[in-house]
C-alpha cells in the first residue's frame, strides 16, 4: 500500500510485517514518555540520583550515544572534506544515526535538567568558564546541522521528489552540504572534547583529573580521538545489523573494510595516547594529588580488570584486527572487532561517568553504589526505541544505502 | 549573551566564545538562506525537466550509465557522466578520433536475440526510437525490447498537442499494473500528434530547431550490443535466484514479460529499463 513511497529498485517487507516490527518499539517509547513525564511533573525525586551521585544512567547514555554518533561528523568529514568518495555509500545512514543519537541525547538532557522550559537560560546567560556551556552550544548547533543534513535525505523520497520545488531544494542544499560538513566537524571536535574535558578538570576527583595540554586536559583530546575512532566502527556495525535483519546486502564489502581500516588506524593511535595518558596518571598525576592509583582499583566491582578490558581487550585487540588485511577481509573478524571497539568506548564512558562518581575521594567518603530507578531505565530504553523507530522508517522510505539498488539487481 | 543582558561582561573569554558561536550560527544561517535563494532562482530559470533528468541520472546505478562507446568495443568499461547527451560530451569527438569504431565484428541485424531492430531509425537509451520524415516531423515510438517487456498497456497519459517535450524529459506516461512508467523523450520539440501505439508510434513532434542534432542517439550497430546487454540483465533479473545463471537455450522473447512473470519486482526492473531512479 505504500509502494509509491519506497525507493525504486529495492524491496521492503509488507506493511503488515513492518507494523508488527515497530509495535513493540512504540510500546517501549510510550512507557518511556510516561516515565519522562513523571520526572518532569513530579521532579527528579523519581530518579535514584542525588546531590552526591548527580550523574547517572542518563548522562552515561548521553556520553555513549554522542561518542557512537560521531560517525556522522567523521564520515562527513572524510567524504566531503577529504574526498573519500567511497563513503558516499554510507553517508546517509551515518547522518540518520547521528541525528538519532544527538536528538535522543538532547531529549534525555531535557528530562535530566528537569526544567526544559528554562533551557534557554543557558544560552541567554552563558557561563563561558563551564565546559558544559560549550557542550550545550555545540550540541544545539550540531543538532541543527544534522537536521539540515537530514533534510536532503528526506526530500529524496520517491514521492516527495515528484514535487519539483522539493527536488530543486534538495539539489541546491546538497550542493552546499560541504559547508555543513565542515561546520559539523568543527562543532563535533569541540563538544566531543569538552565532554571529555568535563571530567579532566575535576580536580576534586583524582580518578578523573588529568593535566592540561594548553587550556584543555588530556581527556579533551582522548574523547575526540576515541569518538572519531569508534564512529566508523559503529556505522559498520549498524550497516551489518540492518543487512542481517533485512536479509540484503546494502553496501559493497570493500566499503565495510574501508570503514574498518579507518577505525583501526584511529583506534591504534587512540590506544597509544590512552596508554601514555594512563601511565602519566598512575605515576604522576594521581600521586601528586595524594592518591596512589592502586587505591582506585581496590573496589571489587571496579578492579584493574576494567582498565585491562577497556584499553587492551576492547582497544588494542580490535585495533590490531582491523589493521590486519587478512582478518579484516573476513566478515566475522571485522564485525567482532567493531563490536569490541564500540564496547571499549561504551566502557570508557561508563568508567568516566559512573566509576568516577562511585569512588570515594575524601577520608569519610564511602564507596557509593547507584541503581537507576525504573523511570530512568524506561527513559533510557525510550531513547533506544526512538532510535530504532526513526531508523526503521528512514530505512523503509528513504535511500540510506545508495548501493542497495545496484546490489539487489546483480 | 548580549551586552544588554544581565550578567554579560566584556571579558576576552566571553568575546571569543560568543564571537565563535555567532560566527557559526551566521555560517549555518547564511548557507541555508543561500540554498533557499538558489532554489528559488533555479526554480524560476531552470528547465525543471532537464533538472529532474540530471538528478535521476546521477542516482542511477553505474551499470545503467554505460557509455555507448562500450557497445562499439572502443572501451572495455566506461560510465557516462553527461546524462547520455553526447552532443555536449567534450570527449565524444576525441574518442571517435582516437578509437576507430569496430564495426567488423558486428553485423547489422534486423533481428537480434529475438528482437526486431529496424535500421531506418535512431534509438534513445530510454528505449524509444525516433524517425524523421521529409516534412521535418519526427515520429517517436517504443522499441521492440520495451514493447515486449510491457506487453499490453492499461492506459496512457500523453502531453497536449502543441505542448513542448524536452530531450530526456517526460514524453508520455504508460500505465501498467498500477505503475506509472515515465517514457523519456529522445528530442526537443512541439507535440503535433499522439497515438496509442496501435500503428507502432506514440508521438509526433516538430523539433524546436531547424537543424536537428541527433549525435546522442544510438545507431544500429550500437543498438544490437545494447539490446544484448539489456536482455542479459533482464534474463538475470527474471531468473530464479536459487538456480543462478543458466545457459540460454534459444527461442524468442515472449510478447508480455510482465504477464509472463507476474511475481517479479517489475517496479525495479522497469525503473532500470526506462532510466527512472
XYZ file of C-alpha atoms in Angstrom:
687
model
C 0.000 0.000 0.000
C 2.988 2.327 0.495
C 4.897 1.111 -2.568
C 4.890 4.576 -4.115
C 6.892 5.894 -1.154
C 9.580 3.221 -1.285
C 12.724 3.737 -3.337
C 12.547 2.212 -6.778
C 14.585 -0.917 -7.276
C 14.615 -2.091 -3.670
C 12.296 -4.408 -1.798
C 10.879 -3.906 1.660
C 8.771 -6.104 3.934
C 4.996 -5.785 3.729
C 3.255 -3.048 5.675
C 1.745 -5.698 7.973
C 5.153 -7.103 8.888
C 6.517 -3.600 9.302
C 3.748 -2.739 11.761
C 4.496 -5.911 13.718
C 8.168 -4.872 13.841
C 7.561 -1.321 15.056
C 4.756 -2.067 17.527
C 6.942 -3.269 20.447
C 9.219 -0.273 19.991
C 6.249 2.082 20.084
C 5.134 0.458 23.358
C 8.625 0.922 24.855
C 8.665 4.513 23.643
C 5.273 5.194 25.215
C 6.337 3.767 28.583
C 9.484 5.904 28.402
C 7.490 9.023 27.572
C 5.295 8.335 30.607
C 8.394 7.902 32.801
C 9.856 11.145 31.454
C 6.559 12.878 32.148
C 6.699 11.656 35.762
C 10.225 13.039 36.099
C 9.240 16.396 34.685
C 5.930 16.633 36.534
C 6.895 15.256 39.936
C 10.580 16.155 39.869
C 13.890 14.352 39.907
C 12.900 12.513 43.090
C 11.628 9.971 40.605
C 15.246 9.046 39.946
C 17.810 7.421 42.225
C 20.308 10.201 41.664
C 21.122 12.651 44.415
C 23.468 15.536 45.101
C 26.347 13.116 45.647
C 25.605 10.914 42.647
C 24.468 13.630 40.279
C 25.466 11.880 37.046
C 23.679 8.608 36.407
C 22.331 6.460 33.651
C 21.156 9.394 31.579
C 24.491 11.212 31.404
C 26.167 7.884 30.722
C 23.686 7.331 27.890
C 24.343 10.828 26.566
C 28.083 10.360 26.516
C 27.791 6.948 24.903
C 25.404 7.886 22.104
C 27.342 11.078 21.396
C 30.523 9.019 21.002
C 28.831 6.393 18.823
C 27.072 9.100 16.801
C 30.435 10.610 15.916
C 30.335 8.512 12.769
C 28.110 11.197 11.265
C 30.602 14.024 11.560
C 33.637 11.905 10.852
C 32.159 10.193 7.794
C 31.003 13.601 6.537
C 34.489 14.985 7.119
C 36.120 12.110 5.230
C 33.643 12.255 2.351
C 33.157 15.976 1.803
C 36.423 17.456 3.069
C 38.953 14.685 2.388
C 37.003 13.422 -0.667
C 36.857 9.748 0.317
C 34.155 9.161 -2.313
C 33.547 5.518 -1.411
C 31.931 6.634 1.845
C 29.016 8.028 -0.144
C 27.603 4.515 0.235
C 27.024 5.009 3.973
C 26.821 8.778 4.490
C 23.005 8.914 4.555
C 22.841 6.173 7.141
C 25.564 7.947 9.147
C 23.588 11.202 9.093
C 20.419 9.465 10.295
C 22.330 7.682 13.059
C 23.970 10.970 14.068
C 20.614 12.727 14.134
C 19.074 9.960 16.240
C 21.986 9.976 18.695
C 22.076 13.728 19.158
C 18.327 14.312 19.262
C 17.984 11.394 21.702
C 20.732 12.842 23.881
C 19.161 16.314 23.868
C 15.779 14.776 24.739
C 17.229 12.955 27.732
C 19.138 16.070 28.831
C 15.863 17.959 28.858
C 14.479 15.432 31.325
C 17.730 15.288 33.295
C 17.980 19.044 33.748
C 14.394 18.891 34.887
C 13.414 22.368 33.759
C 13.159 22.188 29.967
C 11.043 25.288 29.937
C 14.096 27.212 31.150
C 16.544 25.606 28.753
C 17.086 28.942 27.028
C 18.777 30.258 30.203
C 21.994 28.507 29.295
C 22.145 30.482 26.048
C 20.923 33.777 27.430
C 23.220 33.743 30.468
C 26.162 31.605 29.366
C 28.894 30.735 31.843
C 31.812 30.576 29.472
C 34.050 29.099 32.175
C 31.976 25.913 32.187
C 32.751 23.064 29.833
C 29.034 22.308 29.850
C 28.274 25.692 28.289
C 30.497 24.813 25.362
C 28.846 21.397 25.169
C 25.362 22.956 25.207
C 26.166 25.478 22.493
C 27.924 22.948 20.258
C 25.230 20.321 20.843
C 22.471 22.670 19.817
C 24.270 23.959 16.758
C 25.301 20.489 15.672
C 21.803 19.103 16.103
C 20.595 21.875 13.794
C 23.353 20.966 11.313
C 22.359 17.292 11.464
C 18.702 18.193 10.952
C 19.699 20.225 7.869
C 21.819 17.316 6.598
C 18.842 15.003 7.151
C 16.565 17.205 5.009
C 18.066 16.241 1.592
C 17.803 12.566 2.549
C 14.092 13.022 3.273
C 13.486 15.126 0.165
C 14.951 12.326 -1.958
C 11.958 10.168 -1.024
C 10.380 8.814 -4.183
C 7.050 10.546 -3.628
C 8.398 13.811 -2.244
C 10.848 14.327 -5.107
C 7.964 14.305 -7.553
C 7.342 17.851 -6.348
C 9.697 19.902 -8.482
C 10.323 22.517 -5.784
C 11.395 19.794 -3.334
C 13.670 18.231 -5.921
C 15.368 21.544 -6.687
C 15.733 22.437 -2.996
C 17.263 19.050 -2.270
C 19.710 19.517 -5.116
C 20.719 23.036 -4.097
C 21.009 22.112 -0.430
C 23.107 19.096 -1.266
C 25.481 21.266 -3.286
C 26.241 23.261 -0.119
C 26.420 20.257 2.175
C 30.203 20.565 2.295
C 29.743 23.738 4.368
C 27.584 21.877 6.873
C 30.070 19.015 6.921
C 32.842 21.488 7.776
C 30.788 23.213 10.466
C 29.700 19.832 11.842
C 33.312 18.720 12.109
C 34.299 21.899 13.936
C 31.368 21.641 16.370
C 31.845 17.919 16.974
C 35.524 18.401 17.601
C 34.795 20.831 20.409
C 31.817 19.230 22.069
C 33.316 15.736 21.999
C 36.415 17.290 23.534
C 34.511 19.325 26.087
C 32.612 16.264 27.238
C 35.965 14.688 27.998
C 37.326 17.925 29.406
C 34.381 17.994 31.789
C 35.917 15.074 33.714
C 39.513 16.054 33.209
C 39.086 19.340 35.105
C 37.572 17.689 38.201
C 40.489 18.404 40.474
C 38.486 17.059 43.418
C 38.195 13.710 41.649
C 41.743 12.412 41.228
C 40.469 9.362 39.406
C 39.327 11.544 36.514
C 41.568 14.588 36.804
C 44.207 14.950 34.115
C 46.950 17.503 33.452
C 46.300 20.178 30.867
C 47.755 20.426 27.380
C 47.325 24.100 26.596
C 43.998 25.069 28.118
C 42.459 21.605 27.852
C 43.005 18.472 29.953
C 44.201 15.394 28.083
C 40.719 13.851 28.322
C 39.600 16.574 25.903
C 41.767 15.099 23.161
C 41.169 11.483 24.128
C 37.407 11.913 23.854
C 37.705 13.458 20.391
C 40.009 10.741 19.160
C 38.045 7.877 20.690
C 34.774 9.175 19.203
C 36.350 9.597 15.762
C 37.851 6.095 16.030
C 34.669 4.324 17.025
C 32.293 6.314 14.790
C 33.159 4.382 11.595
C 33.017 1.108 13.548
C 29.506 1.914 14.716
C 28.428 2.779 11.160
C 29.925 -0.515 10.033
C 28.133 -2.376 12.809
C 24.727 -0.789 12.217
C 25.035 -1.435 8.471
C 25.780 -5.085 9.180
C 22.869 -5.377 11.645
C 20.411 -3.790 9.198
C 21.779 -6.030 6.479
C 21.228 -9.126 8.622
C 17.735 -8.109 9.734
C 16.629 -7.195 6.212
C 18.461 -10.109 4.602
C 20.013 -7.854 1.947
C 23.469 -6.703 1.054
C 23.398 -2.932 1.479
C 26.942 -1.863 0.677
C 29.861 -3.464 -1.094
C 32.241 -5.473 1.050
C 35.139 -3.130 0.311
C 33.233 -0.229 1.892
C 32.852 -2.229 5.100
C 36.551 -2.988 5.033
C 37.386 0.634 4.359
C 35.362 1.711 7.409
C 37.125 -0.964 9.450
C 40.536 0.212 8.330
C 39.772 3.856 9.138
C 38.526 2.803 12.554
C 41.567 0.609 13.132
C 44.048 3.361 12.264
C 42.438 5.855 14.605
C 41.898 3.273 17.327
C 45.558 2.254 17.487
C 46.527 5.918 17.741
C 43.941 6.387 20.489
C 45.153 3.318 22.392
C 48.692 4.633 22.201
C 47.738 8.045 23.604
C 45.414 6.496 26.185
C 48.251 4.252 27.362
C 50.644 7.182 27.691
C 47.938 9.177 29.485
C 47.275 6.287 31.890
C 50.962 5.787 32.633
C 51.370 9.514 33.367
C 48.269 9.412 35.547
C 49.467 6.365 37.519
C 52.990 7.672 38.053
C 52.494 11.401 38.320
C 49.010 12.924 38.282
C 47.311 10.724 40.833
C 50.233 10.600 43.340
C 50.618 14.397 43.087
C 47.022 14.659 44.326
C 47.775 12.362 47.271
C 46.399 9.128 45.880
C 48.126 6.028 44.733
C 46.413 4.897 41.522
C 46.090 1.429 43.035
C 43.627 2.735 45.631
C 41.079 3.348 42.902
C 41.078 -0.293 41.911
C 40.621 -1.828 45.365
C 36.876 -1.987 44.972
C 35.814 -5.407 43.850
C 33.357 -4.022 41.299
C 35.950 -1.805 39.665
C 39.177 -3.778 39.742
C 42.081 -3.459 37.328
C 40.222 -5.819 35.032
C 38.119 -2.880 33.917
C 41.201 -0.943 32.794
C 42.582 -4.019 31.035
C 39.256 -4.646 29.314
C 38.926 -1.038 28.188
C 42.444 -0.442 26.890
C 43.700 -3.867 25.823
C 40.757 -6.157 25.176
C 38.444 -3.548 23.646
C 41.114 -1.169 22.362
C 44.377 -2.730 21.295
C 42.954 -6.100 20.200
C 40.221 -4.731 17.865
C 42.680 -2.148 16.507
C 45.124 -4.899 15.551
C 42.359 -6.984 13.995
C 41.095 -4.027 11.973
C 44.597 -3.206 10.773
C 45.245 -6.728 9.563
C 44.208 -7.027 5.907
C 43.581 -10.755 6.090
C 41.440 -10.626 9.224
C 39.609 -7.504 8.087
C 38.560 -9.190 4.861
C 36.623 -11.795 6.859
C 33.223 -10.534 7.974
C 33.301 -12.441 11.249
C 36.526 -10.803 12.376
C 35.506 -7.404 11.048
C 32.236 -7.397 12.970
C 33.787 -8.882 16.117
C 36.457 -6.169 16.104
C 33.837 -3.462 15.577
C 31.739 -4.769 18.459
C 34.840 -4.808 20.668
C 35.834 -1.276 19.620
C 32.340 0.076 20.327
C 32.241 -1.790 23.647
C 35.582 -0.246 24.597
C 34.248 3.274 24.149
C 30.984 2.408 25.898
C 33.076 1.106 28.798
C 35.291 4.196 28.760
C 32.261 6.480 29.096
C 30.967 4.260 31.917
C 34.291 4.491 33.722
C 34.477 8.255 33.328
C 30.892 8.821 34.483
C 29.907 6.124 36.949
C 33.229 4.888 38.318
C 34.453 8.453 38.827
C 31.451 9.307 40.977
C 31.285 5.978 42.805
C 34.853 6.067 44.101
C 35.454 7.762 47.456
C 37.864 10.713 47.416
C 37.637 12.042 50.974
C 38.588 10.106 54.130
C 34.991 9.975 55.345
C 33.587 9.069 51.930
C 32.058 5.685 51.295
C 32.079 3.771 48.055
C 28.774 4.721 46.515
C 26.573 2.390 44.630
C 23.741 3.543 42.476
C 20.967 1.642 40.778
C 18.794 3.591 38.379
C 15.060 3.788 39.084
C 12.564 2.292 36.664
C 11.819 5.806 35.414
C 15.468 6.279 34.484
C 15.647 2.884 32.802
C 12.376 3.455 30.938
C 13.575 6.841 29.666
C 16.866 5.231 28.645
C 15.036 2.484 26.746
C 12.721 5.058 25.169
C 15.728 6.680 23.503
C 16.755 3.293 22.105
C 13.191 2.701 20.879
C 13.056 6.189 19.375
C 16.288 5.467 17.520
C 15.047 2.138 16.201
C 11.782 3.707 15.042
C 13.377 6.684 13.287
C 15.923 4.409 11.639
C 13.269 1.847 10.636
C 11.111 4.482 8.969
C 14.154 6.045 7.336
C 15.357 2.699 6.015
C 11.918 1.860 4.682
C 11.162 5.116 2.933
C 14.485 6.821 2.283
C 17.633 5.955 0.413
C 20.028 5.221 3.243
C 22.261 2.976 1.168
C 22.567 4.172 -2.456
C 24.329 0.952 -3.481
C 21.402 -1.211 -2.362
C 19.552 -0.932 -5.685
C 22.651 -1.839 -7.657
C 23.470 -4.760 -5.376
C 19.923 -6.098 -5.497
C 19.864 -6.051 -9.281
C 23.088 -8.039 -9.540
C 24.728 36.511 25.575
C 24.313 40.126 24.544
C 25.779 43.253 26.136
C 22.339 44.378 27.301
C 21.577 41.049 29.015
C 22.113 40.846 32.787
C 25.416 39.196 33.672
C 27.218 39.985 30.413
C 30.820 41.118 30.765
C 33.243 42.381 28.140
C 35.897 39.808 29.009
C 38.267 38.246 26.462
C 36.800 34.790 27.082
C 33.248 35.981 26.607
C 34.065 37.832 23.411
C 35.986 34.885 21.905
C 33.426 32.258 22.919
C 30.362 34.197 21.850
C 32.160 35.502 18.762
C 32.824 31.944 17.589
C 29.253 30.946 18.427
C 27.700 33.807 16.469
C 30.097 33.145 13.593
C 28.961 29.503 13.429
C 25.304 30.497 13.636
C 25.906 33.044 10.854
C 27.521 30.377 8.631
C 24.655 27.944 9.188
C 22.015 30.637 8.631
C 23.717 32.118 5.577
C 24.232 28.724 3.940
C 20.603 27.853 4.495
C 19.397 31.183 3.122
C 21.729 30.859 0.106
C 20.372 27.389 -0.679
C 16.794 28.673 -0.448
C 17.681 31.668 -2.649
C 19.374 29.407 -5.196
C 16.361 27.092 -5.141
C 14.009 29.935 -5.955
C 16.345 31.189 -8.693
C 16.881 27.723 -10.159
C 13.177 27.023 -9.998
C 12.445 30.179 -11.973
C 15.254 29.922 -14.504
C 15.970 26.260 -14.755
C 14.348 23.812 -17.017
C 12.687 21.518 -14.486
C 12.553 18.550 -16.856
C 16.283 18.823 -17.510
C 16.865 19.279 -13.809
C 14.875 16.156 -12.961
C 16.800 14.142 -15.528
C 20.104 15.405 -14.162
C 19.144 14.286 -10.653
C 17.662 10.991 -11.841
C 20.676 10.196 -13.981
C 23.034 10.914 -11.114
C 21.104 8.441 -8.940
C 21.078 5.630 -11.495
C 23.292 2.625 -10.670
C 26.596 2.695 -12.621
C 25.672 -0.319 -14.768
C 22.776 1.680 -16.227
C 25.044 4.586 -17.145
C 27.257 2.661 -19.537
C 28.879 4.806 -22.218
C 27.813 3.970 -25.790
C 31.468 3.533 -26.705
C 31.422 0.309 -24.747
C 28.874 -1.051 -27.223
C 31.230 -0.398 -30.110
C 34.143 -2.082 -28.379
C 36.143 1.121 -28.100
C 36.262 0.810 -24.359
C 36.045 -2.180 -22.077
C 34.432 -0.172 -19.313
C 33.299 3.420 -19.263
C 30.472 5.201 -17.472
C 28.688 8.248 -18.819
C 28.726 11.349 -16.626
C 26.930 13.543 -19.104
C 23.328 12.409 -18.904
C 23.642 10.433 -22.182
C 23.895 13.766 -24.001
C 26.709 13.067 -26.445
C 26.029 16.405 -28.132
C 27.708 18.251 -25.279
C 30.158 15.484 -24.386
C 33.623 17.032 -24.532
C 35.318 13.707 -25.072
C 32.944 12.369 -27.699
C 34.800 13.695 -30.730
C 38.144 12.894 -29.177
C 37.029 9.319 -28.588
C 35.885 8.882 -32.147
C 39.131 10.388 -33.468
C 41.360 8.195 -31.331
C 39.442 4.935 -31.387
C 38.273 3.543 -34.640
C 34.829 2.033 -34.452
C 34.962 -1.731 -34.533
C 32.048 -2.448 -36.810
C 33.530 -5.538 -38.437
C 32.597 -7.813 -35.602
C 29.032 -6.600 -35.569
C 26.593 -7.469 -38.270
C 23.737 -5.108 -38.878
C 20.880 -7.329 -37.890
C 17.214 -6.811 -38.417
C 16.560 -9.462 -35.815
C 18.814 -9.880 -32.824
C 18.173 -12.089 -29.795
C 14.574 -12.399 -30.883
C 14.041 -8.651 -31.054
C 13.405 -6.673 -34.193
C 15.736 -3.737 -34.702
C 14.742 -1.650 -37.723
C 17.781 0.145 -39.086
C 15.904 3.112 -40.559
C 15.664 4.947 -37.263
C 17.688 6.135 -34.291
C 17.404 4.895 -30.728
C 17.355 6.599 -27.349
C 18.689 4.934 -24.207
C 15.251 5.155 -22.636
C 14.055 2.572 -25.217
C 12.356 4.923 -27.618
C 13.112 5.245 -31.316
C 12.839 8.318 -33.454
C 12.390 8.637 -37.201
C 12.275 11.835 -39.221
C 10.272 12.415 -42.371
C 10.672 14.769 -45.290
C 8.306 17.322 -43.692
C 10.565 17.770 -40.692
C 8.236 15.856 -38.384
C 9.768 13.229 -36.131
C 7.855 10.154 -35.079
C 8.602 8.581 -31.708
C 7.813 5.028 -30.646
C 8.823 2.358 -28.175
C 11.457 -0.108 -29.355
C 10.772 -3.834 -29.551
C 12.507 -4.525 -26.254
C 10.247 -2.116 -24.363
C 7.153 -3.211 -26.260
C 7.667 -6.886 -25.416
C 8.619 -6.053 -21.863
C 5.495 -4.076 -21.054
C 3.143 -6.082 -23.272
C -0.403 -4.813 -23.027
C -0.909 -1.355 -21.576
C -3.556 -0.260 -19.095
C -3.523 3.319 -20.329
C -1.515 6.374 -21.335
C -1.102 9.972 -20.348
C 0.003 11.979 -23.384
C 1.122 15.586 -23.465
C -1.309 18.024 -25.005
C -0.991 18.776 -28.709
C 1.045 21.955 -29.056
C 2.934 21.455 -25.812
C 6.700 21.129 -25.698
C 8.657 17.994 -24.840
C 12.328 18.088 -23.965
C 15.094 15.634 -24.558
C 15.331 13.283 -21.554
C 12.204 14.897 -20.187
C 8.824 13.280 -19.827
C 7.378 12.351 -23.247
C 4.365 10.360 -22.103
C 3.276 8.091 -19.261
C 2.437 4.423 -19.673
C 0.125 2.868 -17.106
C 0.723 -0.780 -16.387
C -0.332 -2.888 -13.414
C -0.746 0.085 -11.104
C 2.615 1.539 -12.130
C 3.187 4.803 -13.952
C 6.129 4.478 -16.320
C 7.702 7.695 -17.482
C 8.912 7.433 -21.070
C 11.764 9.787 -21.916
C 11.675 11.978 -24.983
C 14.573 11.449 -27.399
C 14.370 15.017 -28.810
C 13.211 18.534 -28.026
C 10.110 19.603 -29.878
C 6.476 20.548 -30.078
C 3.904 17.753 -29.941
C 1.884 17.620 -33.159
C 0.132 14.255 -32.782
C -0.345 11.413 -30.311
C -1.351 7.815 -30.818
C -1.988 4.761 -28.621
C 0.724 2.749 -30.321
C -1.636 0.749 -32.493
C 0.267 1.956 -35.564
C 3.620 1.419 -33.906
C 4.125 5.037 -32.847
C 3.027 7.206 -29.930
C 4.131 10.748 -30.540
C 4.915 13.017 -33.458
C 6.887 16.147 -32.760
C 8.172 19.135 -34.646
C 11.743 19.737 -33.456
C 12.499 23.028 -31.746
C 15.424 23.824 -34.033
C 15.553 23.614 -37.799
C 18.727 21.564 -37.724
C 18.205 18.564 -35.504
C 21.269 17.269 -33.733
C 20.937 13.520 -33.212
C 24.503 12.754 -32.123
C 23.230 11.480 -28.780
C 21.033 8.789 -30.339
C 22.269 5.252 -30.917
C 22.886 3.815 -34.364
C 22.002 0.275 -35.368
C 25.476 -1.209 -34.805
C 25.350 0.061 -31.228
C 21.752 -0.968 -30.658
C 22.429 -4.658 -31.264
C 25.027 -4.813 -28.494
C 22.956 -2.584 -26.247
C 19.902 -4.861 -26.677
C 22.069 -7.873 -25.915
C 23.201 -6.331 -22.646
C 19.716 -5.203 -21.725
C 18.367 -8.652 -22.467
C 21.079 -10.367 -20.447
C 20.326 -8.124 -17.497
C 16.631 -8.820 -17.884
C 17.229 -12.574 -18.036
C 19.269 -12.362 -14.888
C 16.557 -10.382 -13.106
C 13.925 -12.876 -14.221
C 15.948 -15.961 -13.436
C 15.346 -17.967 -10.310
C 17.890 -16.679 -7.843
C 18.176 -20.153 -6.316
C 19.372 -21.569 -9.607
C 21.599 -18.646 -10.592
C 22.895 -18.187 -14.129
C 21.651 -20.652 -16.722
C 22.638 -21.250 -20.313
C 20.153 -19.798 -22.751
C 18.559 -22.477 -24.914
C 17.257 -20.375 -27.764
C 13.718 -19.304 -28.531
C 12.258 -15.839 -28.924
C 11.228 -13.366 -26.239
C 7.584 -13.504 -25.174
C 5.194 -10.698 -26.048
C 4.431 -9.645 -22.468
C 7.184 -10.206 -19.920
C 5.216 -8.606 -17.106
C 2.358 -11.015 -17.641
C 4.681 -13.994 -18.044
C 6.499 -13.298 -14.759
C 3.909 -11.578 -12.565
C 5.726 -12.280 -9.302
C 8.898 -10.404 -10.220
C 9.750 -6.922 -8.914
C 8.635 -5.060 -12.020
C 8.794 -1.698 -10.342
C 12.550 -2.176 -10.102
C 13.046 -3.804 -13.485
C 11.023 -1.228 -15.410
C 12.724 1.570 -13.487
C 16.067 0.267 -14.734
C 14.875 -0.149 -18.314
C 13.242 3.286 -18.542
C 16.028 5.003 -16.600
C 13.967 6.182 -13.681
C 15.733 6.495 -10.302
